[in-house]
Short mmCIF file of C-alpha atoms and ligand atoms in Angstrom, two decimals:
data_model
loop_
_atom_site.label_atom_id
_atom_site.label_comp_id
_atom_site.label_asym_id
_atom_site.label_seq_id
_atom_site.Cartn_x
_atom_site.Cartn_y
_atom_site.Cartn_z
CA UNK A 1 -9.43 -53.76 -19.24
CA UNK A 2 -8.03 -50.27 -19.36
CA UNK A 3 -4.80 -49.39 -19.01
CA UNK A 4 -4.91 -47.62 -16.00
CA UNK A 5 -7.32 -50.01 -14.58
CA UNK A 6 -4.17 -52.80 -15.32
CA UNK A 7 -1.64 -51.04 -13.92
CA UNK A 8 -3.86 -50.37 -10.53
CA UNK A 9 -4.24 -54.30 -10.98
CA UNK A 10 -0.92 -55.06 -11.37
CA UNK A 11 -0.10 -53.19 -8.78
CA UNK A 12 -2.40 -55.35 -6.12
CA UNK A 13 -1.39 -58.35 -7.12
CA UNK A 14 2.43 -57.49 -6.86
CA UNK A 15 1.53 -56.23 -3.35
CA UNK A 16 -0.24 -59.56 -1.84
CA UNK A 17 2.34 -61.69 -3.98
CA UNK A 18 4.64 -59.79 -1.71
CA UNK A 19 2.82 -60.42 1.40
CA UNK A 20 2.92 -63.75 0.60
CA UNK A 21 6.25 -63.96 -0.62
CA UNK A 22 7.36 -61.98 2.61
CA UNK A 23 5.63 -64.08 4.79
CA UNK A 24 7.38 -67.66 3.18
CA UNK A 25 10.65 -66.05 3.31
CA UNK A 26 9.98 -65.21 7.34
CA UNK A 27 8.83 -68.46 7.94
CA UNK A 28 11.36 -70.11 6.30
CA UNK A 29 14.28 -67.97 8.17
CA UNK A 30 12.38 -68.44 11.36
CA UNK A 31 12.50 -72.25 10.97
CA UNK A 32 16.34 -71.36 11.72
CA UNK A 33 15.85 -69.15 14.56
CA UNK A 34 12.69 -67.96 15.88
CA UNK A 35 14.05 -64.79 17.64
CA UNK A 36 16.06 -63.70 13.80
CA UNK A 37 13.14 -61.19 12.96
CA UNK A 38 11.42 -60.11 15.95
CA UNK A 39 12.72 -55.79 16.28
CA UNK A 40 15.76 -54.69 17.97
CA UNK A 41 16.83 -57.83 18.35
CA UNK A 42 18.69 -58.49 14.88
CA UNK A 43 21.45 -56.26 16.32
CA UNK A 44 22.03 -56.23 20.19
CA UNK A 45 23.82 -59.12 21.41
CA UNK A 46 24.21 -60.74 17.70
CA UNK A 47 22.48 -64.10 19.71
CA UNK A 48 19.84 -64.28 17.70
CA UNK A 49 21.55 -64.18 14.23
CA UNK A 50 24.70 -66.46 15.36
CA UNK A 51 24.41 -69.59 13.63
CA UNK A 52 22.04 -68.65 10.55
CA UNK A 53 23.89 -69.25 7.14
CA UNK A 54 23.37 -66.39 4.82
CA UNK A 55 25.55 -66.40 2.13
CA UNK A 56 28.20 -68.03 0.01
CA UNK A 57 30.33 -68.11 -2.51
CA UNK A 58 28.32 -66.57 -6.58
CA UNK A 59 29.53 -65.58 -9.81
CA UNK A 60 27.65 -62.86 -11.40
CA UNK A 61 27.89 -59.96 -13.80
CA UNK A 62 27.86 -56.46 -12.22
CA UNK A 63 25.81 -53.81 -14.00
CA UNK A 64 28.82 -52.45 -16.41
CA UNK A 65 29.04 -56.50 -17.75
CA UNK A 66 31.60 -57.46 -15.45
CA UNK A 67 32.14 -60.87 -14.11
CA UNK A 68 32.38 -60.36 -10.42
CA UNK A 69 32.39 -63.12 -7.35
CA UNK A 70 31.90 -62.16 -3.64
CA UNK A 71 35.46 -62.11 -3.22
CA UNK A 72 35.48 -58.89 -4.97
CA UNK A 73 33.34 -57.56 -2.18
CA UNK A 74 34.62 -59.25 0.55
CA UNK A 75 36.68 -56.64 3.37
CA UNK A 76 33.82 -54.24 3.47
CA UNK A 77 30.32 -54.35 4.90
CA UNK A 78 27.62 -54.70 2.82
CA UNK A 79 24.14 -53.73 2.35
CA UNK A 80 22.10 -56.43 0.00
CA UNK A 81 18.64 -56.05 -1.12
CA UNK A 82 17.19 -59.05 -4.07
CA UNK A 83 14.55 -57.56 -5.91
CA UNK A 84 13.87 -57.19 -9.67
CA UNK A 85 13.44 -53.57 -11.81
CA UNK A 86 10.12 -54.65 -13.04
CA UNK A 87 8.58 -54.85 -9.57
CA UNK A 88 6.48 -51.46 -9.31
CA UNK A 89 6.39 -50.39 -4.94
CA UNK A 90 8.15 -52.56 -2.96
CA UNK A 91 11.67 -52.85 -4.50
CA UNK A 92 12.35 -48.87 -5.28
CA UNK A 93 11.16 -48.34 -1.62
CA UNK A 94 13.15 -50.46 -0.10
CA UNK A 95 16.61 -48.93 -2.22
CA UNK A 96 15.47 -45.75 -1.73
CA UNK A 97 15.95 -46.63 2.23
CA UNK A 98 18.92 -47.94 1.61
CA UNK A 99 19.97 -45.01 -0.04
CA UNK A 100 18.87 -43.04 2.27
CA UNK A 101 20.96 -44.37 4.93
CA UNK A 102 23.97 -44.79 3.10
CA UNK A 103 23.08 -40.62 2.56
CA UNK A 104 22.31 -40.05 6.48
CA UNK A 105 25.37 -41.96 7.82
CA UNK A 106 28.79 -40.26 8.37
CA UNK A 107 30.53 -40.00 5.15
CA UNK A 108 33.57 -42.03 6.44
CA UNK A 109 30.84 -45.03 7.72
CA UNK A 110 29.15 -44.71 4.00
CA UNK A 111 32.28 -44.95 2.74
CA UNK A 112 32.63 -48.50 4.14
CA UNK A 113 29.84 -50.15 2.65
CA UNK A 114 29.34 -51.43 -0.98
CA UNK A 115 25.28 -51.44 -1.81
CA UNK A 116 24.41 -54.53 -3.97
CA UNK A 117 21.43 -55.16 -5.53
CA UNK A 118 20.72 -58.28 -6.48
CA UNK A 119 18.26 -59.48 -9.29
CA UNK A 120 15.98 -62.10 -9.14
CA UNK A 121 14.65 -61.57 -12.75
CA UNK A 122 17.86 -62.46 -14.92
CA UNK A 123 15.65 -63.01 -17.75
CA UNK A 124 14.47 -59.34 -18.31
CA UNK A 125 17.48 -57.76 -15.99
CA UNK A 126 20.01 -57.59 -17.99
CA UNK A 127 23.19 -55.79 -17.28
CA UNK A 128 22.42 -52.41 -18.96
CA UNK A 129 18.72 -52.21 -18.08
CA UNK A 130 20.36 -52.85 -13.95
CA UNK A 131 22.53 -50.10 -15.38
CA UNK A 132 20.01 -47.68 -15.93
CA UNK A 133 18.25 -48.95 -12.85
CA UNK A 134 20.46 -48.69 -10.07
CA UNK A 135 21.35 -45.11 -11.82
CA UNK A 136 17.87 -43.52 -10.33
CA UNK A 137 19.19 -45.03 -6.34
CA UNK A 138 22.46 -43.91 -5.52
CA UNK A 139 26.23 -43.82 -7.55
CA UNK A 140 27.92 -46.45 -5.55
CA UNK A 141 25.28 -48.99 -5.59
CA UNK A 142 25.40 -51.83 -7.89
CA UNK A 143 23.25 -54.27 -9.56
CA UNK A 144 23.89 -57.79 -9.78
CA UNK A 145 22.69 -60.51 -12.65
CA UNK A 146 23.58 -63.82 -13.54
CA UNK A 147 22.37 -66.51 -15.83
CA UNK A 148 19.01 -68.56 -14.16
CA UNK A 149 21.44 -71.12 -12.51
CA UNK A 150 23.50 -68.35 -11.17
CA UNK A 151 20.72 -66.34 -9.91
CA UNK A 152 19.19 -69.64 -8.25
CA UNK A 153 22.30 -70.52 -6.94
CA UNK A 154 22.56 -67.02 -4.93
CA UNK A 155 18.98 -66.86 -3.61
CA UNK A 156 19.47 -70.35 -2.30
CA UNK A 157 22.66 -69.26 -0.50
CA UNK A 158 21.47 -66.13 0.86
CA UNK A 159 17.58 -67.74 1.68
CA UNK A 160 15.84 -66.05 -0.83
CA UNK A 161 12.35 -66.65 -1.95
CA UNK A 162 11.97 -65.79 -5.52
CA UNK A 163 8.63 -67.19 -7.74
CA UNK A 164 7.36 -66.37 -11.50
CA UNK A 165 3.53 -65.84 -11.34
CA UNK A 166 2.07 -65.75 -14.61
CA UNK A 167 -1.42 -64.45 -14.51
CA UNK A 168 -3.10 -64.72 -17.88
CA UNK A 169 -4.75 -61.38 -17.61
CA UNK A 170 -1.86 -60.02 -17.56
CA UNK A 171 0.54 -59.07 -20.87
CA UNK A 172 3.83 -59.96 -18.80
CA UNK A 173 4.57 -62.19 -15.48
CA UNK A 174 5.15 -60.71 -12.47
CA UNK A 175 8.09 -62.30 -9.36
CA UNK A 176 6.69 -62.80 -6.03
CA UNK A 177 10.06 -62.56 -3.67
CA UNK A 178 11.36 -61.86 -0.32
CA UNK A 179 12.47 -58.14 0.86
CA UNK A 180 14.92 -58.08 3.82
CA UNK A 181 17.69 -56.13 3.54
CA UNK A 182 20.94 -57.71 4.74
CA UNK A 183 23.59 -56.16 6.15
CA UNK A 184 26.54 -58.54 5.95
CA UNK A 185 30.38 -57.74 7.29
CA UNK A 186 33.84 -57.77 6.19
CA UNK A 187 34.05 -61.50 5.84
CA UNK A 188 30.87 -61.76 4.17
CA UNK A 189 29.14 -62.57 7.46
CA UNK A 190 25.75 -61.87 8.68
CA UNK A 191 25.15 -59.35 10.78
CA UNK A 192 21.78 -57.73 10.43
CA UNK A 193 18.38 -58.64 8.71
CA UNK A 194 15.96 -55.81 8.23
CA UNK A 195 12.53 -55.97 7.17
CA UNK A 196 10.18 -53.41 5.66
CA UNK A 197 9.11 -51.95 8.55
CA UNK A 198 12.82 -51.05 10.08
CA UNK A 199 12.90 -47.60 8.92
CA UNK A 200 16.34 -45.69 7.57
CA UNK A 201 16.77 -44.62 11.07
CA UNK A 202 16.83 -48.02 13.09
CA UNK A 203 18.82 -49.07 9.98
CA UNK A 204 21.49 -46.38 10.50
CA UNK A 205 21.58 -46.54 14.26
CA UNK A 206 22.01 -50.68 14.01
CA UNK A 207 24.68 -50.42 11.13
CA UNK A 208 26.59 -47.60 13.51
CA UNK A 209 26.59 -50.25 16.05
CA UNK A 210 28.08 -53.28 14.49
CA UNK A 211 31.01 -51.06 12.92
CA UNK A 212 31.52 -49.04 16.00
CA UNK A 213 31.80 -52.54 18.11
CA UNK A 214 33.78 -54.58 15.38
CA UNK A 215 37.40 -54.62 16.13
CA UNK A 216 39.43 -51.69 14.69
CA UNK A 217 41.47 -53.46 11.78
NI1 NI B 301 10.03 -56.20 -5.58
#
């Protein structure tokens, strides 16, 4: 097989693992509440996310080697995507969106959120190659790793699906995961779940929302 003709491969099979991956993850949130994923409703009233357990308490190492816990993070909103730096479309898509709306919202909302991105591939992400990573999104955003238990302990408290697929054909595994976005609050609460399909605008708009209706502290 040809390079290129790998690559193009790798790049299919990363894309239906996600589809599938995607689809376990929704299933398994909707087990918790139907209503959690359906559009325009993850912000509105807040009904249909009250209840749902994202979250809890981790200790990780930030992308400069730093041992950090969610306590360090806790008072501001934040914007949490799980992913890995090997994964070749779906992952830099989804932080460039973030970036973009941390770009498109007023600098004094921006201000208020920390972006954290999360890695389900401790094995290969490493702190300086999340380093160089999170370098090509946007300055404030950081990357998170862990040893294995850590990182399983994190995607269990936050509901994420996360799966090795080795695929003989190819020279190097590949992670099959889920890809919402989670915007969480000052006390490290839920209070938004977007999907792939919620562009940087209805992102924006929804995060506006939740911090204009939050009580002034
Ligand atoms: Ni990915």
């Amino acid at each position: 097989m040809t390079l290129k003709k790998r690559i193009l491969r790798t790049l299919v099979l990363v894309s239906l693992g996600l589809l599938i991956g995607g689809g376990v993850g929704l299933y398994q949130i909707s087990m918790e509440d139907a209503r959690v994923l359906k559009k325009g409703e993850s912000h509105s009233t807040d009904t249909g996310i009250a209840g749902l357990k994202i979250g809890g308490p981790f200790t990780l190492t930030d992308h400069t080697g730093k041992k950090v816990t969610e306590a360090d993070y806790a008072g501001h909103y934040q914007l949490i995507y799980f992913g890995f730096t090997y994964c070749p479309a779906i992952c830099p898509t989804e932080l460039q969106k973030m970036t973009k709306v941390l770009n498109m919202l007023p600098q004094d909302a921006s201000d208020k959120i920390i972006p954290l991105f999360f890695t389900i591939d401790p094995q290969r992400d490493t702190p300086d190659v999340m380093a160089d990573y999170v370098s090509l999104f946007h300055p404030r955003l950081i990357g998170l790793t862990g040893t294995q238990p850590q990182i399983d302990n994190v995607t269990r408290a936050y509901r994420i699906f996360a799966n090795k697929v080795n695929d003989p054909e190819l020279s190097d595994y590949t992670m099959d995961h889920s890809t919402f976005i989670y915007l969480m609050g000052k006390d490290n609460e839920l209070l938004s779940i977007y999907r792939i399909q919620d562009d940087a605008d209805y992102i924006k708009s929804d995060i506006l929302g939740h911090m204009l209706s939050a009580p002034q502290a």
